[in-house]
Coordinates of C-alpha atoms and ligand atoms in Angstrom, one line a residue:
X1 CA 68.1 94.4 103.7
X2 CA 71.1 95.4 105.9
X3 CA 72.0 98.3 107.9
X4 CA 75.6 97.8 107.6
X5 CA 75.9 100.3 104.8
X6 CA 74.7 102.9 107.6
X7 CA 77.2 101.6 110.2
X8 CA 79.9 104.5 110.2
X9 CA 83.5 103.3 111.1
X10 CA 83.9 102.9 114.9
X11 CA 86.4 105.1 116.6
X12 CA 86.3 102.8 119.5
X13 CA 87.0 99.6 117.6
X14 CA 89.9 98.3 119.6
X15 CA 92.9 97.7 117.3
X16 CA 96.4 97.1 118.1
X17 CA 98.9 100.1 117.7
X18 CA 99.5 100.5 114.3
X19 CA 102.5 101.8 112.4
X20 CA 101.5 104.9 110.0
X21 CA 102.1 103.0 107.0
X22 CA 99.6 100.7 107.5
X23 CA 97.2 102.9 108.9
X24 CA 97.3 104.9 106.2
X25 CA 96.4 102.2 104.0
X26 CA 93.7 100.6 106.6
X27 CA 92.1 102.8 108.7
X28 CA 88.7 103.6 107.7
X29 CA 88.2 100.5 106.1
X30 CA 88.8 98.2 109.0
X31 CA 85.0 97.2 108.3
X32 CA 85.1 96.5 104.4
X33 CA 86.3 92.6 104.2
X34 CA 82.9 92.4 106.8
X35 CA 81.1 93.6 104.3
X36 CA 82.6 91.2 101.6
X37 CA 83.9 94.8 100.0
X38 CA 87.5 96.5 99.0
X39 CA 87.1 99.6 97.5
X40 CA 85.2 101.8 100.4
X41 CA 81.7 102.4 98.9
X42 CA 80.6 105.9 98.0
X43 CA 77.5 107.3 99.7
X44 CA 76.1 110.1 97.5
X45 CA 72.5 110.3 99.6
X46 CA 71.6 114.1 100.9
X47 CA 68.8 112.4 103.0
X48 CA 68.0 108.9 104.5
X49 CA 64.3 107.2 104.5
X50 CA 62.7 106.4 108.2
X51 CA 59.6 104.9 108.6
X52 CA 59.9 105.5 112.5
X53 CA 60.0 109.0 112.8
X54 CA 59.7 108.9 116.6
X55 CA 63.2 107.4 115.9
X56 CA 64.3 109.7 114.3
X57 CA 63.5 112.7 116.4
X58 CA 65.3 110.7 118.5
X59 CA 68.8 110.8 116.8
X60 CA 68.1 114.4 115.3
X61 CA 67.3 115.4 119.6
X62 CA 70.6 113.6 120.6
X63 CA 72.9 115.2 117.7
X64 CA 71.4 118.4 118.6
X65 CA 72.4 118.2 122.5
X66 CA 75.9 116.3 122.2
X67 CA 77.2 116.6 118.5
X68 CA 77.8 112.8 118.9
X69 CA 77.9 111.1 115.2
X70 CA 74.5 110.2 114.6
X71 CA 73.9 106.2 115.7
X72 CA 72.6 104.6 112.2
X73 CA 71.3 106.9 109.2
X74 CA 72.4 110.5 109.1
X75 CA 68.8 111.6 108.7
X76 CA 70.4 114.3 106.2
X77 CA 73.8 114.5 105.0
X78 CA 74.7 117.8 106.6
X79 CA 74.9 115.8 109.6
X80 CA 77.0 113.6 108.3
X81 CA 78.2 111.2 105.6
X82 CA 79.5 107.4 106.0
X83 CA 82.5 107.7 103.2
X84 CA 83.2 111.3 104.7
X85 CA 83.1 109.4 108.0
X86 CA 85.9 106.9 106.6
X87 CA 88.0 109.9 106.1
X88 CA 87.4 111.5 109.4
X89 CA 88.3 108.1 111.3
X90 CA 91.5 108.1 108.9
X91 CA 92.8 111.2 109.3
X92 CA 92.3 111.1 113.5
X93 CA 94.3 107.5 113.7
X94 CA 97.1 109.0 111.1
X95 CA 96.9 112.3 113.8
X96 CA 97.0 110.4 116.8
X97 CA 93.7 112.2 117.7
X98 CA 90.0 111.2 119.0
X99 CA 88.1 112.2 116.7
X100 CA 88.3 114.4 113.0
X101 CA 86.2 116.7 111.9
X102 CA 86.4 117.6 107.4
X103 CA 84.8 120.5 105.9
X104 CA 84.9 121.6 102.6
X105 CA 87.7 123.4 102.5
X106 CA 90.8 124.4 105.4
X107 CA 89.0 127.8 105.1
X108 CA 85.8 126.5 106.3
X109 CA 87.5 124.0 109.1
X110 CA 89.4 127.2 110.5
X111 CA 86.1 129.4 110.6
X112 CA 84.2 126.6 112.7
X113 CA 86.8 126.5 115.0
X114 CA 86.4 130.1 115.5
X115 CA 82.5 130.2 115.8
X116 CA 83.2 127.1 118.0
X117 CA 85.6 129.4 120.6
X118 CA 83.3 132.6 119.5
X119 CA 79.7 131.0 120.8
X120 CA 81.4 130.6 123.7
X121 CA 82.2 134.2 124.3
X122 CA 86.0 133.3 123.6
X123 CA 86.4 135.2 120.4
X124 CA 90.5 136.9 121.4
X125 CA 92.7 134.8 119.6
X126 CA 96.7 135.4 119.8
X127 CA 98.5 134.0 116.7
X128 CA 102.3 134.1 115.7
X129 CA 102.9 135.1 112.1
X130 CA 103.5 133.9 109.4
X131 CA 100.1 132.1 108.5
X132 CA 98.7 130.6 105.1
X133 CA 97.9 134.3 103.3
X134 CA 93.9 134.0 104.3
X135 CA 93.9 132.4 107.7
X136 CA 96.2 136.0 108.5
X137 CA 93.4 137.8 106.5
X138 CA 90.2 136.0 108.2
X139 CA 91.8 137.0 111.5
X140 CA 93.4 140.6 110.7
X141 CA 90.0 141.4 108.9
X142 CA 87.7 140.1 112.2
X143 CA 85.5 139.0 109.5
X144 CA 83.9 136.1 112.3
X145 CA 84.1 138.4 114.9
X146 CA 87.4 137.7 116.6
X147 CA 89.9 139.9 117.2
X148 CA 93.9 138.7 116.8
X149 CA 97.0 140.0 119.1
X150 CA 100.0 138.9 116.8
X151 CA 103.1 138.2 118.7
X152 CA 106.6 135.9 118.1
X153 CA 106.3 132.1 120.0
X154 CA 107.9 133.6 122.8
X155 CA 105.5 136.6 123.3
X156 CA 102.3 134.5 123.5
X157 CA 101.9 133.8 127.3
X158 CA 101.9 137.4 127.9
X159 CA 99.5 138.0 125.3
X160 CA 96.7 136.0 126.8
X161 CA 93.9 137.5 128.3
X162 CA 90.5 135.7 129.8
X163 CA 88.6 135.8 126.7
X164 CA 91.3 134.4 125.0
X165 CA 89.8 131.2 123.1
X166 CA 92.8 130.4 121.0
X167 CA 95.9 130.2 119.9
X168 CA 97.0 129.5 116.2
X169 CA 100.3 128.7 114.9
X170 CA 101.6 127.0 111.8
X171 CA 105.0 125.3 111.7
X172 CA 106.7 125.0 109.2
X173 CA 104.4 128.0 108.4
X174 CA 103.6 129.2 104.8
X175 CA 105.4 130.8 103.0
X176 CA 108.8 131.1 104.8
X177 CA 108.6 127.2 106.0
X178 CA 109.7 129.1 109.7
X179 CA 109.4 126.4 112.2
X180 CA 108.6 126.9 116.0
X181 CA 108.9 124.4 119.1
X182 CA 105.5 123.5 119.4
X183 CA 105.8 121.6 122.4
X184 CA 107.2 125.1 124.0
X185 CA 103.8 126.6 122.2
X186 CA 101.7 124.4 123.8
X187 CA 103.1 124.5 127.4
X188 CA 102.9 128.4 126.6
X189 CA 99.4 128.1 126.0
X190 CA 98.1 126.9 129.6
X191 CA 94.4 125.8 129.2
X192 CA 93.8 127.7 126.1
X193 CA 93.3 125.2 123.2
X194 CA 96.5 125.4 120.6
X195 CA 95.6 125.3 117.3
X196 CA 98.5 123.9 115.0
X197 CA 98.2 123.7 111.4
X198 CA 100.0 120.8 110.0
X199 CA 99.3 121.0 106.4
X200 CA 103.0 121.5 105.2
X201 CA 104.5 118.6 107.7
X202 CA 101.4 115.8 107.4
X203 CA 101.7 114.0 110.2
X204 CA 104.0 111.7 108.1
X205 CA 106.4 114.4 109.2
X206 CA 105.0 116.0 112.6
X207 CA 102.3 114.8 114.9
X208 CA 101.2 117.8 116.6
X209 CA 98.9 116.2 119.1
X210 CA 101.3 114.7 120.7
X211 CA 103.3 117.9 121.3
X212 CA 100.3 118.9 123.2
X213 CA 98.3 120.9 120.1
X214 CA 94.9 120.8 121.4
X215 CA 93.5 121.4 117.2
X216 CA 95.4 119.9 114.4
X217 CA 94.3 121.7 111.3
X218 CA 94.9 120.5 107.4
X219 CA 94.1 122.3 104.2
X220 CA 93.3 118.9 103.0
X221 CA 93.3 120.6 99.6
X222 CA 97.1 120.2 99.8
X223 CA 99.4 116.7 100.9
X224 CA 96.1 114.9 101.9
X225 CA 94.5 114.8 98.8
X226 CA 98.0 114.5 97.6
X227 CA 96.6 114.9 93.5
X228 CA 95.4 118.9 92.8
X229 CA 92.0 117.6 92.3
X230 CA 90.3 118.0 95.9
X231 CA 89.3 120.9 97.8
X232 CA 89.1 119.9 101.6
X233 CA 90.0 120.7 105.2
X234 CA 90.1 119.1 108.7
X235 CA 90.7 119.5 112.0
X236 CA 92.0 116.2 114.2
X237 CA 90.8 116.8 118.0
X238 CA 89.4 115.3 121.1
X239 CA 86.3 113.9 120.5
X240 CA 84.9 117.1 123.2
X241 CA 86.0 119.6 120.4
X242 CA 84.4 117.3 117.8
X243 CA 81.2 117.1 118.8
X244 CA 81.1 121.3 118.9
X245 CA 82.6 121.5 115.7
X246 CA 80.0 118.6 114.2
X247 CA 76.9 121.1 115.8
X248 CA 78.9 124.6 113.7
X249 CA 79.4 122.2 110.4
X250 CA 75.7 120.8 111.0
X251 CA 74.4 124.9 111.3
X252 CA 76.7 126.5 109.0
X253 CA 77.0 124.2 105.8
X254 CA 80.4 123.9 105.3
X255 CA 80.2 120.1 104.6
X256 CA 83.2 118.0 102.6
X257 CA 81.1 116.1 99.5
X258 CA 81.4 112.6 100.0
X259 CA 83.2 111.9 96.3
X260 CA 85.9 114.2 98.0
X261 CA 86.1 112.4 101.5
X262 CA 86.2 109.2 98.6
X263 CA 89.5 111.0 97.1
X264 CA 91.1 112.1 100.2
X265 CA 90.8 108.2 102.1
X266 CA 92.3 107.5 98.7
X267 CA 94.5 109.8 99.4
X268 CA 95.9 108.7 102.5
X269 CA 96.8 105.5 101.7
X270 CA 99.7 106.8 99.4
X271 CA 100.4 109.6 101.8
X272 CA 103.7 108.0 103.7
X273 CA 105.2 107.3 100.2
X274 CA 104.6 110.4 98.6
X275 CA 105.6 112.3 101.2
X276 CA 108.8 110.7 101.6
X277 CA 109.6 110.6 97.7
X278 CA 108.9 114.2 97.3
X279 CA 111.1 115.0 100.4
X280 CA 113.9 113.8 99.4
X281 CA 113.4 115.1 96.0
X282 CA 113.0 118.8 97.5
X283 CA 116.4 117.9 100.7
X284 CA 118.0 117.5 97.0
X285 CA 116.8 120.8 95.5
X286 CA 117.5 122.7 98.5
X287 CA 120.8 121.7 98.7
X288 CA 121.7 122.2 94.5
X289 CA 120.0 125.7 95.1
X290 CA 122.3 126.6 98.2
X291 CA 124.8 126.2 96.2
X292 CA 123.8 128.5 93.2
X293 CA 124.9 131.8 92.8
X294 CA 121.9 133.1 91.6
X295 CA 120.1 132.1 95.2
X296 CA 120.8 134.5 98.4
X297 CA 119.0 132.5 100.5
X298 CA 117.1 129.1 100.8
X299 CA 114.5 127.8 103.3
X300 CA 114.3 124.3 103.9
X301 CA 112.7 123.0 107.5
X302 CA 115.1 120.7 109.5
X303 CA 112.0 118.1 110.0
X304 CA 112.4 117.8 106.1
X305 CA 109.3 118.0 103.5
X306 CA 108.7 118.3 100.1
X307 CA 108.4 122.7 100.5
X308 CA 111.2 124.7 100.1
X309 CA 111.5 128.5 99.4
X310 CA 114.0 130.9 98.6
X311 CA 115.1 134.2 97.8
X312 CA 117.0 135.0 94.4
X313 CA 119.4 137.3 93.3
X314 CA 117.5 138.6 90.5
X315 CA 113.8 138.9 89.4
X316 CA 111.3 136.5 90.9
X317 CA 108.8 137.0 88.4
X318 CA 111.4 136.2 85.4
X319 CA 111.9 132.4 87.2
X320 CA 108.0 132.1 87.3
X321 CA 107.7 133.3 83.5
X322 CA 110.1 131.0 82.3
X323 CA 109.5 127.2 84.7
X324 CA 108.6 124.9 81.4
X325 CA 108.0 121.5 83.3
X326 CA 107.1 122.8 86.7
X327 CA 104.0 124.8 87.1
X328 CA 103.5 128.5 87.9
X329 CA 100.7 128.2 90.5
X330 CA 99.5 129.0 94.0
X331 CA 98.7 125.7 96.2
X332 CA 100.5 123.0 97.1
X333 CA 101.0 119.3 97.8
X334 CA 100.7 117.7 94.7
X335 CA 102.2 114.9 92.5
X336 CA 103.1 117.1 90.7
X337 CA 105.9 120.4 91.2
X338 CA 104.3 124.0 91.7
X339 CA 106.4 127.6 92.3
X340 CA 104.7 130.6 92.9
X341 CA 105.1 134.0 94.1
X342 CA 103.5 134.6 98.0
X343 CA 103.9 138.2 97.4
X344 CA 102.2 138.4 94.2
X345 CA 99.9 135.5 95.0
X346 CA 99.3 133.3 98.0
X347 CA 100.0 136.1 100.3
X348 CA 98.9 139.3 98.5
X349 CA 96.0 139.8 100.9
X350 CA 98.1 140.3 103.8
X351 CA 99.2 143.9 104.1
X352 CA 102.8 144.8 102.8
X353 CA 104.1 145.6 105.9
X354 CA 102.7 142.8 107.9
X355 CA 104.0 140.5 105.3
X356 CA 107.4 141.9 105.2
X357 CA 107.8 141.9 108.9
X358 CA 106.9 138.3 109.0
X359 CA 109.8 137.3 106.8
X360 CA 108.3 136.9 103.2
X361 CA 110.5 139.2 101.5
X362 CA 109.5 140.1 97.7
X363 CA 112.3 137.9 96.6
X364 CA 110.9 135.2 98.0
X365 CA 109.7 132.1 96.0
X366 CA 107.9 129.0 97.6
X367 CA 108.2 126.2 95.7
X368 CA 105.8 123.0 96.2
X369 CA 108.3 119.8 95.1
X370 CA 106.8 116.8 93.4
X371 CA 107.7 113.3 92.2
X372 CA 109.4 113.7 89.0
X373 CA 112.9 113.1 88.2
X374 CA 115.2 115.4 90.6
X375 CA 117.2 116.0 87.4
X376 CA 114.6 117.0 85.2
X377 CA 113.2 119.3 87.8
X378 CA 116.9 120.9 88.3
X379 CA 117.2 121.3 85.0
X380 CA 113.8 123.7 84.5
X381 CA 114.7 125.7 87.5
X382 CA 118.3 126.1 86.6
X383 CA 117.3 126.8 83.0
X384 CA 114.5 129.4 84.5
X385 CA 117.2 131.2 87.3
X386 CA 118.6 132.6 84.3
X387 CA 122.1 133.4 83.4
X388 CA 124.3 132.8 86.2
X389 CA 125.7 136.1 86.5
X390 CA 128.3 136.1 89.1
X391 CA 131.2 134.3 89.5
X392 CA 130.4 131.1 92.5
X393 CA 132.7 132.4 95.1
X394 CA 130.5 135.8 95.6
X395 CA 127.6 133.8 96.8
X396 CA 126.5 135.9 99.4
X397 CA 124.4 133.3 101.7
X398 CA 124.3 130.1 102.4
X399 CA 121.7 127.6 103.1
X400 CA 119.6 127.8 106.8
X401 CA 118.4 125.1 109.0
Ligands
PLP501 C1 95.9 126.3 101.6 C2 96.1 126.4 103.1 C3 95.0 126.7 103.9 C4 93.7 127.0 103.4 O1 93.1 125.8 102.9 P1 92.0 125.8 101.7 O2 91.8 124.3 101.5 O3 92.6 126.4 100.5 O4 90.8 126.5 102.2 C5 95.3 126.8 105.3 N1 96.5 126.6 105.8 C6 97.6 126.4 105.0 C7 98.9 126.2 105.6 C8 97.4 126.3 103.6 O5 98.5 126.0 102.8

């Protein structure tokens, strides 16, 4: 009987620089054709038999004291899982990073990173607004602990302090797609670890690593899994910040389920192409909708993507009651086209005021563009913007960025 189903994807396997496209369809599985597989195997064990349990106090001593990937079996799967592992490997090649670290949901990625920073006594963490509706609650609320400073991108050097374990920014950030110089961020952020979520670019779009982002976080619920059917997050790292994160998802639970880290490598593989597709279906929308007279303003990120939003003229809540082939719903990064409300929905939990200020006004609409036929999509949202009730040339705004 062989091991090799225990053998998690090396990091370290020397391969020649690849281009994303084909490591999006190859890395994780650089070890299948060994293994006289093609389709990545799916490891549903929650433990792993030993007969040598001196051996395996061994590997359960070492994870404890380094958080290094356990060498052969897991011992139990909340230390870690092979196909999960296949995933991890992925994502960190397609990020540019060390190492990859997937949880169970972006939610639970972005709370180990704070208990990671918080064990350490660094629990201050300065962030610029906006951020995804909950990450602005989990830190406005303290509910790990930490306490936030909010400032703009230019305000953040000032706003560090010694305990100061972080610094979180998401560009183009949800709802408002605002986009910051990151590389400016990081340089701004000295030592302090930079934590850049990167689930509306993919880093088919944006590599924040290489601008210096010390953390690159995904809702991997969204472009990764790429489908609506997978609830995941990750955050590509050094394989230092790894091994810390590895020891919080080991203590705390919040593991990814290996038919999910099966999805997302699925995922992956079709995540240059569908990103692309859907951006230049959404670069078209943006543009048809900068035109309308019903639309006073729309936001569409100069690095591209599939997101757009954009304020109307009239009632928000009359577009979302009458889409017919897109879909009223909160999330994003689908096949398929989504609109929703942030006021209503994705960002009701921030307060009011706080959401105003950052720019989501209650006009605002964020739409999540698919793959369907451009022309079949105008012709829902045009159908659903209602009568056009001025005359083009009192458009009052035009399209930004
Ligand atoms: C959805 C989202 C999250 C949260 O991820 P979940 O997988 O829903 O926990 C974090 N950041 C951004 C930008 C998101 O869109």
């Amino acid at each position: 009987m062989t091991r090799s189903v225990f053998t998690l994807p090396s990091m370290d396997t020397p391969i020649a620089s690849r281009a994303l496209a084909t490591e999006a369809v190859h890395a994780g599985r650089d070890d299948l054709a060994r293994q006289g597989l093609h389709a990545p195997p799916i490891d549903l064990s929650t433990t792993y038999p030993s007969y040598d349990s001196r051996g395996e106090a061994a590997r359960i001593d070492a994870f404890a004291a380094t958080g290094a990937e356990p060498d052969g079996a897991p011992v139990y799967a909340r230390l870690g899982n092979p196909t999960v592992a296949r995933f991890e490997t992925a994502l960190a090649r397609l990020e540019g990073t060390e190492s990859a670290v997937a949880f169970a949901s972006g939610m639970a990625a972005l709370s180990a990173v704070l208990l990671v920073r918080g064990s350490m006594g660094l629990r201050h963490v300065v962030a610029v607004r906006p951020l995804y509706g909950c990450s602005d609650h989990l830190l406005t609320a303290g509910l790990l602990g930490s306490e936030v400073t909010w400032t703009d991108p230019a305000g953040i050097a000032d706003a560090l302090r010694p305990d100061t374990g972080l610094v979180m920014v998401e560009s183009p950030a949800n709802p408002t797609l605002a986009e910051l110089d990151l590389r400016a961020v990081a340089h701004a952020c000295g030592s302090v670890p930079l934590l850049a979520d990167n689930t509306f670019a993919t880093p088919v779009l944006q590599r924040p690593a290489e601008q210096g982002a010390r953390l690159v976080l995904h809702s991997a619920t969204k472009y990764l899994g790429g489908h609506g059917d997978v609830m995941a997050g990750v955050v590509a790292c050094d394989e230092e910040f790894a091994r810390r994160l590895r020891q919080v998802r080991f203590a705390t639970g919040g593991v990814l389920h290996p038919l999910a880290g099966y999805l997302l490598l699925r995922g992956l593989s079709t995540l240059p192409v569908r990103v692309r597709a859907a951006s230049a279906n959404a670069a078209e929308l943006a543009r048809r909708l900068a035109a309308d007279p019903r639309v006073a303003r729309v936001h569409y990120p100069r690095i591209g993507g599939a997101m757009i939003a954009f304020e109307v003229l009239g009632d928000p809540h009359a577009v979302i009651g009458g889409v017919r082939l897109i879909t009223p719903a909160v999330s994003l990064g689908s096949v398929d086209t989504l609109i929703q409300h942030p006021a209503s929905i994705s960002h009701r939990i921030v307060d009011a005021d706080d959401r105003r200020g950052a720019g989501v006004s209650d006009r605002l609409l964020r739409m999540s563009v698919g793959l369907e036929d451009v022309d079949d999509l105008w012709a829902d949202l045009d159908r659903a913007l209602g009568e056009r009730v001025s005359p083009p040339q009192q458009r009052t705004a035009a399209a930004r960025g």
